[in-house]
mmCIF file of C-alpha atoms and ligand atoms in Angstrom:
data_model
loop_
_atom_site.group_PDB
_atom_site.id
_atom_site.type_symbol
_atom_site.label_atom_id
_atom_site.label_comp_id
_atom_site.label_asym_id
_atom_site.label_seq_id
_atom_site.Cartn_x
_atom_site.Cartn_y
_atom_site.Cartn_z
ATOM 1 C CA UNK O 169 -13.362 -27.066 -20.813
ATOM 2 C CA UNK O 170 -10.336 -25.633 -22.246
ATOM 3 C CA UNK O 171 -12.354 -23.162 -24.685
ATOM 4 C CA UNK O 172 -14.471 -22.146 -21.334
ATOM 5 C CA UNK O 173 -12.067 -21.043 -19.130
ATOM 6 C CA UNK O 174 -11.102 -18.126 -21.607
ATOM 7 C CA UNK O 175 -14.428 -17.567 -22.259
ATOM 8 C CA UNK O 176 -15.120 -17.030 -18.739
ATOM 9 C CA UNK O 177 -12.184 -14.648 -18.439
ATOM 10 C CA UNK O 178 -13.008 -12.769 -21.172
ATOM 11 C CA UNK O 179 -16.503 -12.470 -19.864
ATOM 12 C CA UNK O 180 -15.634 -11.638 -16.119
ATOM 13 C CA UNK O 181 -12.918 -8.710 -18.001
ATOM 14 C CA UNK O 182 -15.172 -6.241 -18.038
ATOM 15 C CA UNK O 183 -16.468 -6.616 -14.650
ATOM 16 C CA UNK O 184 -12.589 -5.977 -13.451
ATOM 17 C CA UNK O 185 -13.047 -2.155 -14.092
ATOM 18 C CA UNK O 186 -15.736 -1.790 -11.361
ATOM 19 C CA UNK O 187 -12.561 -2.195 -9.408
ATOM 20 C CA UNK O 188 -11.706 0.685 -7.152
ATOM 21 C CA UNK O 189 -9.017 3.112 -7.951
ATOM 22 C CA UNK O 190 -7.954 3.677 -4.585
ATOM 23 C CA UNK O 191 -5.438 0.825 -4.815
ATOM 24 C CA UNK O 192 -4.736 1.016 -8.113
ATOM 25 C CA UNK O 193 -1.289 0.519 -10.140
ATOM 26 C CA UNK O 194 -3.497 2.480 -13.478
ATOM 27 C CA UNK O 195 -4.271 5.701 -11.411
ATOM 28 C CA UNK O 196 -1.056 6.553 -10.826
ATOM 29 C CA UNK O 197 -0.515 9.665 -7.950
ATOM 30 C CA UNK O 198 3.394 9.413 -7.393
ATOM 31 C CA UNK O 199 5.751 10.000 -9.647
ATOM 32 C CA UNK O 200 7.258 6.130 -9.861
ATOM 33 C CA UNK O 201 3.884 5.107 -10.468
ATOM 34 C CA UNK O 202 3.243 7.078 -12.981
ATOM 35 C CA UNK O 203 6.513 5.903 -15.283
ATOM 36 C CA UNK O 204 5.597 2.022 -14.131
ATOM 37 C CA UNK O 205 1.960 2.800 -15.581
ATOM 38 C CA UNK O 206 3.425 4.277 -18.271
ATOM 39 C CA UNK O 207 5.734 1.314 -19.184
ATOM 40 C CA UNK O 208 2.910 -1.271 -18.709
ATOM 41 C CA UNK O 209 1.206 0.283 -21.254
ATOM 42 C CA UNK O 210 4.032 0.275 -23.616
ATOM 43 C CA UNK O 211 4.433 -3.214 -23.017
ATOM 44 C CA UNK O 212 0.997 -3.994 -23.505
ATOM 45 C CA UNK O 213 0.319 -2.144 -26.514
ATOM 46 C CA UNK O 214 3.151 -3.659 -28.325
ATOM 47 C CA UNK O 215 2.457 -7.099 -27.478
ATOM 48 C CA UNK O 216 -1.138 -7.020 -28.951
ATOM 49 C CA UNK O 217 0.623 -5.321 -31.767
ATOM 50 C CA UNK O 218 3.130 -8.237 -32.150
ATOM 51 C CA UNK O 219 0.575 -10.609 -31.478
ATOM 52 C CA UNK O 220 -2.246 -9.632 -33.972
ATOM 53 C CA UNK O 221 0.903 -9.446 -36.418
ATOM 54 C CA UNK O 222 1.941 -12.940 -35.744
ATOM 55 C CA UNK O 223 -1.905 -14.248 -35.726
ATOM 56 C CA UNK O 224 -2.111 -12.885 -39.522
ATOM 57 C CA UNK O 225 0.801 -14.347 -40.295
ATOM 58 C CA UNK O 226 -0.499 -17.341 -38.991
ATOM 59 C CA UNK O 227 -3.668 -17.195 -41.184
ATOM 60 C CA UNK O 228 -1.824 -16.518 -44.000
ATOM 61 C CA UNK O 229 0.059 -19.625 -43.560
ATOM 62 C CA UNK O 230 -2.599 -21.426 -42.914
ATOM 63 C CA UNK O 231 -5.120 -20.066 -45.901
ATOM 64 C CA UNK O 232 -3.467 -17.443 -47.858
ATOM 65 C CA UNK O 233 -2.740 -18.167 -51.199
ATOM 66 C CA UNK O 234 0.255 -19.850 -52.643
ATOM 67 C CA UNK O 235 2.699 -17.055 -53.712
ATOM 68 C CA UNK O 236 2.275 -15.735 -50.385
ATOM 69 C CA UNK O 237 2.317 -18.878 -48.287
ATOM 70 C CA UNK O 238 5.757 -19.631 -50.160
ATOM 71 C CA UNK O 239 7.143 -16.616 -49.533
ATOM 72 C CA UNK O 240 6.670 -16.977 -45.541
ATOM 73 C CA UNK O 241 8.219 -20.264 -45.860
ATOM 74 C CA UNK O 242 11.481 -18.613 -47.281
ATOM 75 C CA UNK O 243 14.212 -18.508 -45.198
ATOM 76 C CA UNK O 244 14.873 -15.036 -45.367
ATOM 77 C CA UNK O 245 11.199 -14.236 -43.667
ATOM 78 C CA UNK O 246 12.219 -16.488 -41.188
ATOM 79 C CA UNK O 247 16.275 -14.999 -40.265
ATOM 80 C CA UNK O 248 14.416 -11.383 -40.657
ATOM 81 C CA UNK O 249 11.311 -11.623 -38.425
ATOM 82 C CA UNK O 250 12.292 -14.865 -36.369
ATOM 83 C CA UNK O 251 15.641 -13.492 -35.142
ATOM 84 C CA UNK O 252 16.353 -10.230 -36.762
ATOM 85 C CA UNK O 253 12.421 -8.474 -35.097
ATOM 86 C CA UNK O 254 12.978 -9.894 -31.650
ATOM 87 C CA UNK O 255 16.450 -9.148 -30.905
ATOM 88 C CA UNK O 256 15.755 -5.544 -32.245
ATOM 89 C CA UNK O 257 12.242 -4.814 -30.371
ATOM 90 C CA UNK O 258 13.356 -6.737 -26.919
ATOM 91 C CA UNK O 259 16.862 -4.657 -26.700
ATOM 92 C CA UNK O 260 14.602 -1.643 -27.426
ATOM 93 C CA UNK O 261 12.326 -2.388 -24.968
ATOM 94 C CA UNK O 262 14.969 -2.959 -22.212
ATOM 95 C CA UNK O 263 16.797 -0.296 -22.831
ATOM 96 C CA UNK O 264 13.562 1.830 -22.993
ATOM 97 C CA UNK O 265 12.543 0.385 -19.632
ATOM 98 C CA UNK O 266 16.012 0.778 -18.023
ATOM 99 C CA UNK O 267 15.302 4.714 -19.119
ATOM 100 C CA UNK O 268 12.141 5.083 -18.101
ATOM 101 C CA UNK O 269 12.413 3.739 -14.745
ATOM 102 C CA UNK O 270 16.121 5.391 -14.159
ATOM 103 C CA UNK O 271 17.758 1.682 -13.541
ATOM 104 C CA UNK O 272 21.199 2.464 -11.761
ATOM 105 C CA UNK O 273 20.196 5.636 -9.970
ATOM 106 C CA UNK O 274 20.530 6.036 -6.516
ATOM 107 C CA UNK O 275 16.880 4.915 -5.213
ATOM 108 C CA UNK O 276 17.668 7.420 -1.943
ATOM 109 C CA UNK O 277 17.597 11.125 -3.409
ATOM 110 C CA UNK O 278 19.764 11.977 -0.383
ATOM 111 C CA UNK O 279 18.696 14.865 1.562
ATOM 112 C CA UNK O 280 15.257 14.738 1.554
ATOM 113 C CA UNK O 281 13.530 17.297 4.273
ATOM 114 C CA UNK O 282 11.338 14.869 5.299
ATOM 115 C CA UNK O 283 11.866 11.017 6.218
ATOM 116 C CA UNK O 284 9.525 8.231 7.213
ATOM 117 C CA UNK O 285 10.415 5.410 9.273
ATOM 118 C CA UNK O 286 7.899 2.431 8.593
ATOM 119 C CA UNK O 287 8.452 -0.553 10.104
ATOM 120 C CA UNK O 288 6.368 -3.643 9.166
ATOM 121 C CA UNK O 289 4.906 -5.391 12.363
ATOM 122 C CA UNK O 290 2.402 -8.693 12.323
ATOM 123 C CA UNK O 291 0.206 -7.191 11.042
ATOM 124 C CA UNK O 292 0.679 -2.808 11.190
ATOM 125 C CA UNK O 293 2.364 -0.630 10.278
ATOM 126 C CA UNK O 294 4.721 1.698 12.596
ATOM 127 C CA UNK O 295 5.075 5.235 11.173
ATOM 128 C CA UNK O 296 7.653 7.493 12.542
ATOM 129 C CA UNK O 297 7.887 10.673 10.510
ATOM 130 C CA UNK O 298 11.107 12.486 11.031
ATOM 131 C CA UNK O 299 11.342 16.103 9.914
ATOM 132 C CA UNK O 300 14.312 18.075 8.962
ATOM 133 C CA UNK O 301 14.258 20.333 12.318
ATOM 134 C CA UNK O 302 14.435 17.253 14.508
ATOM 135 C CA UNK O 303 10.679 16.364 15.570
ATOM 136 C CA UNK O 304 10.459 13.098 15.352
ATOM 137 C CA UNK O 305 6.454 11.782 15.527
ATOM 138 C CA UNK O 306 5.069 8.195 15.405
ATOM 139 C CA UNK O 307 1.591 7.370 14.362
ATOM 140 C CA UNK O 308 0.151 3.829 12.670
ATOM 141 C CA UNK O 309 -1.034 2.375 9.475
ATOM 142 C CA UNK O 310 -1.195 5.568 7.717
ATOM 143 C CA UNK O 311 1.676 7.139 5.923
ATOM 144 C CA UNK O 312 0.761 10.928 5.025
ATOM 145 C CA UNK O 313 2.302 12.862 2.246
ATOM 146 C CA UNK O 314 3.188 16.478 1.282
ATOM 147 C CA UNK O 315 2.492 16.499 -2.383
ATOM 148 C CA UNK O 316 5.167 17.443 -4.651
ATOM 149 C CA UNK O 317 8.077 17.298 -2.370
ATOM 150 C CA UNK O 318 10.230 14.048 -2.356
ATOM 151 C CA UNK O 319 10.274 11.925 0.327
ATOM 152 C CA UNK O 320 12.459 9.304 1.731
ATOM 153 C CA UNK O 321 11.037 6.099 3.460
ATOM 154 C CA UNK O 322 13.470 4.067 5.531
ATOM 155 C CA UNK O 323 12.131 0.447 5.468
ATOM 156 C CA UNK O 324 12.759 -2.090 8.240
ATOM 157 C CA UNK O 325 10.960 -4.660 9.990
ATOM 158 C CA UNK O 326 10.402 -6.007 13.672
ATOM 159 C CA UNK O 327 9.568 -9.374 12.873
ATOM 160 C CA UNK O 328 9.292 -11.499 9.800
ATOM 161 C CA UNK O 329 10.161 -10.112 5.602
ATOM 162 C CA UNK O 330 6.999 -7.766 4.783
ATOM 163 C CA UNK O 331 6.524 -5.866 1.608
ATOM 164 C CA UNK O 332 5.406 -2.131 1.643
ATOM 165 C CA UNK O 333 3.391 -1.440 -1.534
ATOM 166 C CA UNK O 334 1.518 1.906 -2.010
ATOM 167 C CA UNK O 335 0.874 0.575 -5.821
ATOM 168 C CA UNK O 336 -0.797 4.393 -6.920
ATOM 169 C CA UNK O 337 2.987 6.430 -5.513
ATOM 170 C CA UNK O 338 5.730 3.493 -6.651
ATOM 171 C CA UNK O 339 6.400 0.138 -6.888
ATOM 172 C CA UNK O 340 6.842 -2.107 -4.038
ATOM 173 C CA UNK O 341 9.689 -3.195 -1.663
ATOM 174 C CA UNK O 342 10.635 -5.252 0.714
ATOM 175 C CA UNK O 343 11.121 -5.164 4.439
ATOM 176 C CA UNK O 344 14.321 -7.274 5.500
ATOM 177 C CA UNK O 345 15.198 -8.300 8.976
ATOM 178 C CA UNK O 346 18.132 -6.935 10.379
ATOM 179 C CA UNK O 347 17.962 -4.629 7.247
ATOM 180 C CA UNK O 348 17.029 -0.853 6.322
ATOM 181 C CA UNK O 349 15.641 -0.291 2.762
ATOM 182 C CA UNK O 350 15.443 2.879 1.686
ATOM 183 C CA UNK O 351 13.404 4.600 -1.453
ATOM 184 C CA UNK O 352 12.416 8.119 -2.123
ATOM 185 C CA UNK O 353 8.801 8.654 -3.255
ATOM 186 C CA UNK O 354 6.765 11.787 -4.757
ATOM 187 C CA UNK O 355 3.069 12.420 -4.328
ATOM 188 C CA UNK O 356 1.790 13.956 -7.308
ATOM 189 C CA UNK O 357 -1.978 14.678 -6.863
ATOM 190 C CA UNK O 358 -3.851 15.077 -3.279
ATOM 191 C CA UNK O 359 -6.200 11.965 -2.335
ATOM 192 C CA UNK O 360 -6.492 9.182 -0.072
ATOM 193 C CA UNK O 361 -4.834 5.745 -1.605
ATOM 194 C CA UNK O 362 -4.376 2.327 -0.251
ATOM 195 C CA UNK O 363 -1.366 0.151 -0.021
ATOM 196 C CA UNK O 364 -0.868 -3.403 0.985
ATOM 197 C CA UNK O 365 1.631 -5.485 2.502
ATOM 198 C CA UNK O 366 2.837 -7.906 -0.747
ATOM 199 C CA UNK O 367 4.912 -10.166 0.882
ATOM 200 C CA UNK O 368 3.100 -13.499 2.670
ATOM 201 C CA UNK O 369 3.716 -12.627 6.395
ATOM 202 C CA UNK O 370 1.521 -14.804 8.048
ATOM 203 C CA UNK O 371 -2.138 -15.425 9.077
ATOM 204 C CA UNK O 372 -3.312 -12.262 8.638
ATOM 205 C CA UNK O 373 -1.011 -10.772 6.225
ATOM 206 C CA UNK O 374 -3.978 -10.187 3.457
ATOM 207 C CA UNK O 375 -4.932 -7.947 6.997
ATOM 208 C CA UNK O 376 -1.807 -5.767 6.560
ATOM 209 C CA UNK O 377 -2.851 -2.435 4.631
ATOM 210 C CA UNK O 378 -2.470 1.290 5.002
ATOM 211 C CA UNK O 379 -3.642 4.509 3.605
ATOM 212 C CA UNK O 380 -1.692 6.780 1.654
ATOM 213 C CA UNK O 381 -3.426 10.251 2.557
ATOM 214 C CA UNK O 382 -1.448 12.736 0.208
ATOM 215 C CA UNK O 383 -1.907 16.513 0.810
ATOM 216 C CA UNK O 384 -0.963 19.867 -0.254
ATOM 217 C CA UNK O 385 1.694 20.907 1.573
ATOM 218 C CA UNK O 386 0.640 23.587 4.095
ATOM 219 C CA UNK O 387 -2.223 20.751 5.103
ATOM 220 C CA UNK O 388 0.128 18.484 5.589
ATOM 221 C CA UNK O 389 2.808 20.657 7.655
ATOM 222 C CA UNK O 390 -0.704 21.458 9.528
ATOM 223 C CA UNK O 391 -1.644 17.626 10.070
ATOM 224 C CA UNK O 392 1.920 17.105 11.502
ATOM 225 C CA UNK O 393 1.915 19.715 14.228
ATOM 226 C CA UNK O 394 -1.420 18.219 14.889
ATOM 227 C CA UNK O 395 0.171 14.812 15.032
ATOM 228 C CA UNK O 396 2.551 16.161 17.160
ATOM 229 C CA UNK O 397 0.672 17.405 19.922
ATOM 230 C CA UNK O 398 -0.584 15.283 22.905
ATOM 231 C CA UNK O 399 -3.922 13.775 23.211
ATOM 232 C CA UNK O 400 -6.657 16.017 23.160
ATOM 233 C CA UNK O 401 -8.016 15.401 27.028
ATOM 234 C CA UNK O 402 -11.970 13.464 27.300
ATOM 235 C CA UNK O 403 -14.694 15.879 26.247
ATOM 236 C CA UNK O 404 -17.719 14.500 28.358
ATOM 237 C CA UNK O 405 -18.037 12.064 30.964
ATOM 238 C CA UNK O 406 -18.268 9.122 28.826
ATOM 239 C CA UNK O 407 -14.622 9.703 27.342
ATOM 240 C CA UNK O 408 -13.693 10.371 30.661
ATOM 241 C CA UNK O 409 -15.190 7.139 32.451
ATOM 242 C CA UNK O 410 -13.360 5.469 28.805
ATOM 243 C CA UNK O 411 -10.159 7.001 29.698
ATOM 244 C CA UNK O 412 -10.163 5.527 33.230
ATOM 245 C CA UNK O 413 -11.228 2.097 32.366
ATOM 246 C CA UNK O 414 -8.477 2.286 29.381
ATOM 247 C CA UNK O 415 -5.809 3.160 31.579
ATOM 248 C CA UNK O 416 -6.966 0.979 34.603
ATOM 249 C CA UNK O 417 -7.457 -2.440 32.093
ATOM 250 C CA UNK O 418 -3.781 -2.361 31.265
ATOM 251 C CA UNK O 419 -4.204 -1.108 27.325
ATOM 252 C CA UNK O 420 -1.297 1.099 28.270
ATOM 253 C CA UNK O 421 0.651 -1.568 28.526
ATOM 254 C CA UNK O 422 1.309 -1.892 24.932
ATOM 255 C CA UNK O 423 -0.042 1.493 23.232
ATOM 256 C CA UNK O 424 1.021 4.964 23.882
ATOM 257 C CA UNK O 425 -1.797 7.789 24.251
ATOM 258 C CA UNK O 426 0.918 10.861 24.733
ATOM 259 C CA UNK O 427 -0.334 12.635 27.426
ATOM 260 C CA UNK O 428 -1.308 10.111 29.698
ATOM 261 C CA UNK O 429 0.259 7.364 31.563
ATOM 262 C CA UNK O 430 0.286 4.753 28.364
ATOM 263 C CA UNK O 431 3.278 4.702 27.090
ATOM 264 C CA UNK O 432 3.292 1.231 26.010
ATOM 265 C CA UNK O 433 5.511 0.623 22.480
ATOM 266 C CA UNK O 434 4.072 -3.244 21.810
ATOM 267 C CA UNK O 435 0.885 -2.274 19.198
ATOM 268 C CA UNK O 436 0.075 1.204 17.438
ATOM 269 C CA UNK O 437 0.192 4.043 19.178
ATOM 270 C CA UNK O 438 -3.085 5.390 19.740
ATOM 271 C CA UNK O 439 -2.905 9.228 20.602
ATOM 272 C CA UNK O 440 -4.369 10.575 17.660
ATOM 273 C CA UNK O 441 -6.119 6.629 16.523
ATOM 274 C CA UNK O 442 -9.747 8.891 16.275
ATOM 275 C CA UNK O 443 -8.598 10.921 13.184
ATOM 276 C CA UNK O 444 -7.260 8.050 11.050
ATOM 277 C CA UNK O 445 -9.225 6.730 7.859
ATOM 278 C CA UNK O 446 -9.226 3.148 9.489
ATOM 279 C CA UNK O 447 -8.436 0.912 12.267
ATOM 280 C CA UNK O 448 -6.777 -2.586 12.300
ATOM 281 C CA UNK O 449 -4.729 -1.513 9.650
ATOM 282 C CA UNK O 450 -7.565 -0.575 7.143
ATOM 283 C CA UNK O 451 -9.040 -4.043 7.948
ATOM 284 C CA UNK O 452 -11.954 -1.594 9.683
ATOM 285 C CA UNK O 453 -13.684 1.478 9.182
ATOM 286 C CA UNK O 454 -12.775 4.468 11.762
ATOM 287 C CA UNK O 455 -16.116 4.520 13.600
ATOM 288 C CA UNK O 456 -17.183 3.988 17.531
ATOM 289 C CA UNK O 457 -18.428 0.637 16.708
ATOM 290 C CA UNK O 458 -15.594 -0.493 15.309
ATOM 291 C CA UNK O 459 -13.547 0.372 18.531
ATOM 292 C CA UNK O 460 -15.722 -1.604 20.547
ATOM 293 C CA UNK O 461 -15.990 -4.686 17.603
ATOM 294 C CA UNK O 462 -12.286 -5.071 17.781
ATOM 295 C CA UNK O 463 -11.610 -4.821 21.788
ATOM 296 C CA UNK O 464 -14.283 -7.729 22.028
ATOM 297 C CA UNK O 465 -13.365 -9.777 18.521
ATOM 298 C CA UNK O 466 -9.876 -8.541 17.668
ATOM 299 C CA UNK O 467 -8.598 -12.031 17.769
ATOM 300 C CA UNK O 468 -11.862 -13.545 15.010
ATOM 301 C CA UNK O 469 -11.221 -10.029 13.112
ATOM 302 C CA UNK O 470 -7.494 -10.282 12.919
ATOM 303 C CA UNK O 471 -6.169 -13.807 13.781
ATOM 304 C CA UNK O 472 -3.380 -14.326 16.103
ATOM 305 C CA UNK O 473 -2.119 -10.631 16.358
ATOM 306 C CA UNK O 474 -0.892 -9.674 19.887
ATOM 307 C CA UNK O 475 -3.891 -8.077 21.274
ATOM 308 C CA UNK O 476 -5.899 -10.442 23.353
ATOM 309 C CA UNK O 477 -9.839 -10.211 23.352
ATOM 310 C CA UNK O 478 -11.098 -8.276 25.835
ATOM 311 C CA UNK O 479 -14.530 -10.145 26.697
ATOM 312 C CA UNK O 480 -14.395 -8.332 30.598
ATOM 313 C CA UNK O 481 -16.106 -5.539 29.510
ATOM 314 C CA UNK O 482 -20.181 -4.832 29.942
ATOM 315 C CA UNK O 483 -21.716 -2.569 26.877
ATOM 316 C CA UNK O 484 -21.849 0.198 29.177
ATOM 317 C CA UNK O 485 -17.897 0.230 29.514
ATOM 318 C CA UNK O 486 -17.163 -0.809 25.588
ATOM 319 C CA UNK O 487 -18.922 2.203 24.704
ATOM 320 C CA UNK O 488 -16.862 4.576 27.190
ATOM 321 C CA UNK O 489 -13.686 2.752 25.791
ATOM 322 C CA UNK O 490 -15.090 3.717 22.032
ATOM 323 C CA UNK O 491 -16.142 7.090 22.894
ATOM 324 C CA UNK O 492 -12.503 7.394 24.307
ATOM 325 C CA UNK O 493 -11.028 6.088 21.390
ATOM 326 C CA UNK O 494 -12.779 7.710 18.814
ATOM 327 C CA UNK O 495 -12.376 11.214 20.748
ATOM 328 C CA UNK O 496 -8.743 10.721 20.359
ATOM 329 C CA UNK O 497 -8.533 12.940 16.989
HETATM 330 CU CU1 CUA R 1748 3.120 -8.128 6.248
HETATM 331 CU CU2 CUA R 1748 2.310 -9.577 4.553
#
């Protein structure tokens, strides 16, 4: 059993690079990511360096001749590659690492122009992005980023300790009651990445994800005066008949739709929910089906968040709602 269970891992390796890059510590797109990727690799490569050396040193103990099998027995071998090697290469290493990953520098580079608030919520994320000239604009479970430019996230949570980590910008951190933690990250490629929440926060914690949609800068400055804007009003009658039977059921109760009369602050806010790569918190895809699936099933899709199932509804109203919904872009 003991020879298998290698076996089986070495087997089932390969299959681990089907795995996608979108959340992905080895395709780095942010500059911290790319110096942790950079380190693991250092670290790996010289520990199947140090550990081939010490396997022939092993067989050469084991079935090398004499003269040589003496010599490793010496006692200088052992003070110059049992203490000497080690002390050297791990004070190299941490002092390499310390370097590499700028240990002791401020983690806030001050005055960033840009600043997003994310709070961690059971089980979102709120996004508040705050811009130099005052705007302040608060979406969900989707943190966009102007390539190239440094920005600084301010950390907190509402609830319990959550863990933001966008593994392909930087490494993770956590969310602290009562606490704001701060860390400046830079996008450096356009794409759409996925983080995860990497702190156990309850039921539905493996639930908790975002996307990390990084953009060129004059797309991005674009999708935030978007962003900004109220809800785009229903285009046909079924968005319209959605938008009456959303605000008449109470959802604005606990989302805001700017522009309307929701203004609730309890769950994500929902004015622009039609344009974002997923719902639930990427637990879903963004699609009119999905809408309706989660107003019916939120509570079997996502255990024990706030939103209670709404089972009131006939087919003909859940797809108004999702129509609504998915209009709101
Ligand atoms: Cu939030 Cu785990």
């Amino acid at each position: 059993m003991s020879v298998r269970i290698p076996f089986a891992g070495l087997v089932f390796l390969p299959l681990l690079t089907g795995c996608s890059s979108q959340q992905s510590a080895f395709h780095p797109t942010g500059h911290d990511a790319e110096r942790i990727n950079i380190l693991f690799w250092v670290m790996t490569a010289g520990g199947a360096a140090i550990f081939v050396l010490v396997l022939v040193l092993a067989a050469i103990a084991i079935f090398g001749p004499d003269r040589l099998r003496q010599r490793l027995a010496g006692e200088s071998l052992i003070n110059w590659l049992g203490i000497g090697f080690p002390v050297v290469v791990l004070t190299a290493l941490l002092v390499y690492g310390f370097v590499l990953l700028q240990a002791g520098a401020p983690v806030n580079a001050g005055n960033t122009s840009l600043r997003i608030a994310v709070s961690g919520e059971q089980w979102w994320w709120r996004v508040t992005y705050r811009t130099a000239d005052g705007r302040e604009v608060e979406a969900a479970n989707e943190i966009h980023l102007p390539v190239g430019q440094p920005v600084t996230l301010e950390l907190t949570t509402a609830d319990v300790i959550h863990s933001f980590w966008a593994p392909s910008i930087a490494g993770k951190l956590d969310m602290i009651p009562g606490r704001t933690n701060q860390m400046t990250v830079t996008a450096t490629s356009p794409g759409i990445t996925r983080g995860q929440c990497a702190e156990y926060c309850g039921g539905a914690h493996a639930f908790m994800a975002f996307h990390v949609v990084a953009q060129a800068p004059e797309a991005f400055e674009a999708w935030l005066d978007r962003e900004s804007t109220a809800a785009s009003p229903p285009q046909n009658a079924s968005q319209e008949r959605g938008e009456n039977l959303f605000l008449a059921s109470g959802c604005g109760g606990c989302h805001t739709v700017r522009g309307t009369g929701a203004d609730g602050k309890i769950g994500p806010d929902l004015t622009h929910v039609g344009g974002r790569h997923s719902l639930a918190a990427a637990t879903l895809p963004n699609s009119a089906e999905a809408f309706a699936d989660f107003i019916v099933n939120n509570q079997h899709i996502k255990p024990e968040n706030r939103m209670p199932p709404y089972g009131v509804f006939s087919e003909e109203q859940l797809d108004d709602l999702a129509a609504y919904l998915e209009g709101l872009r």
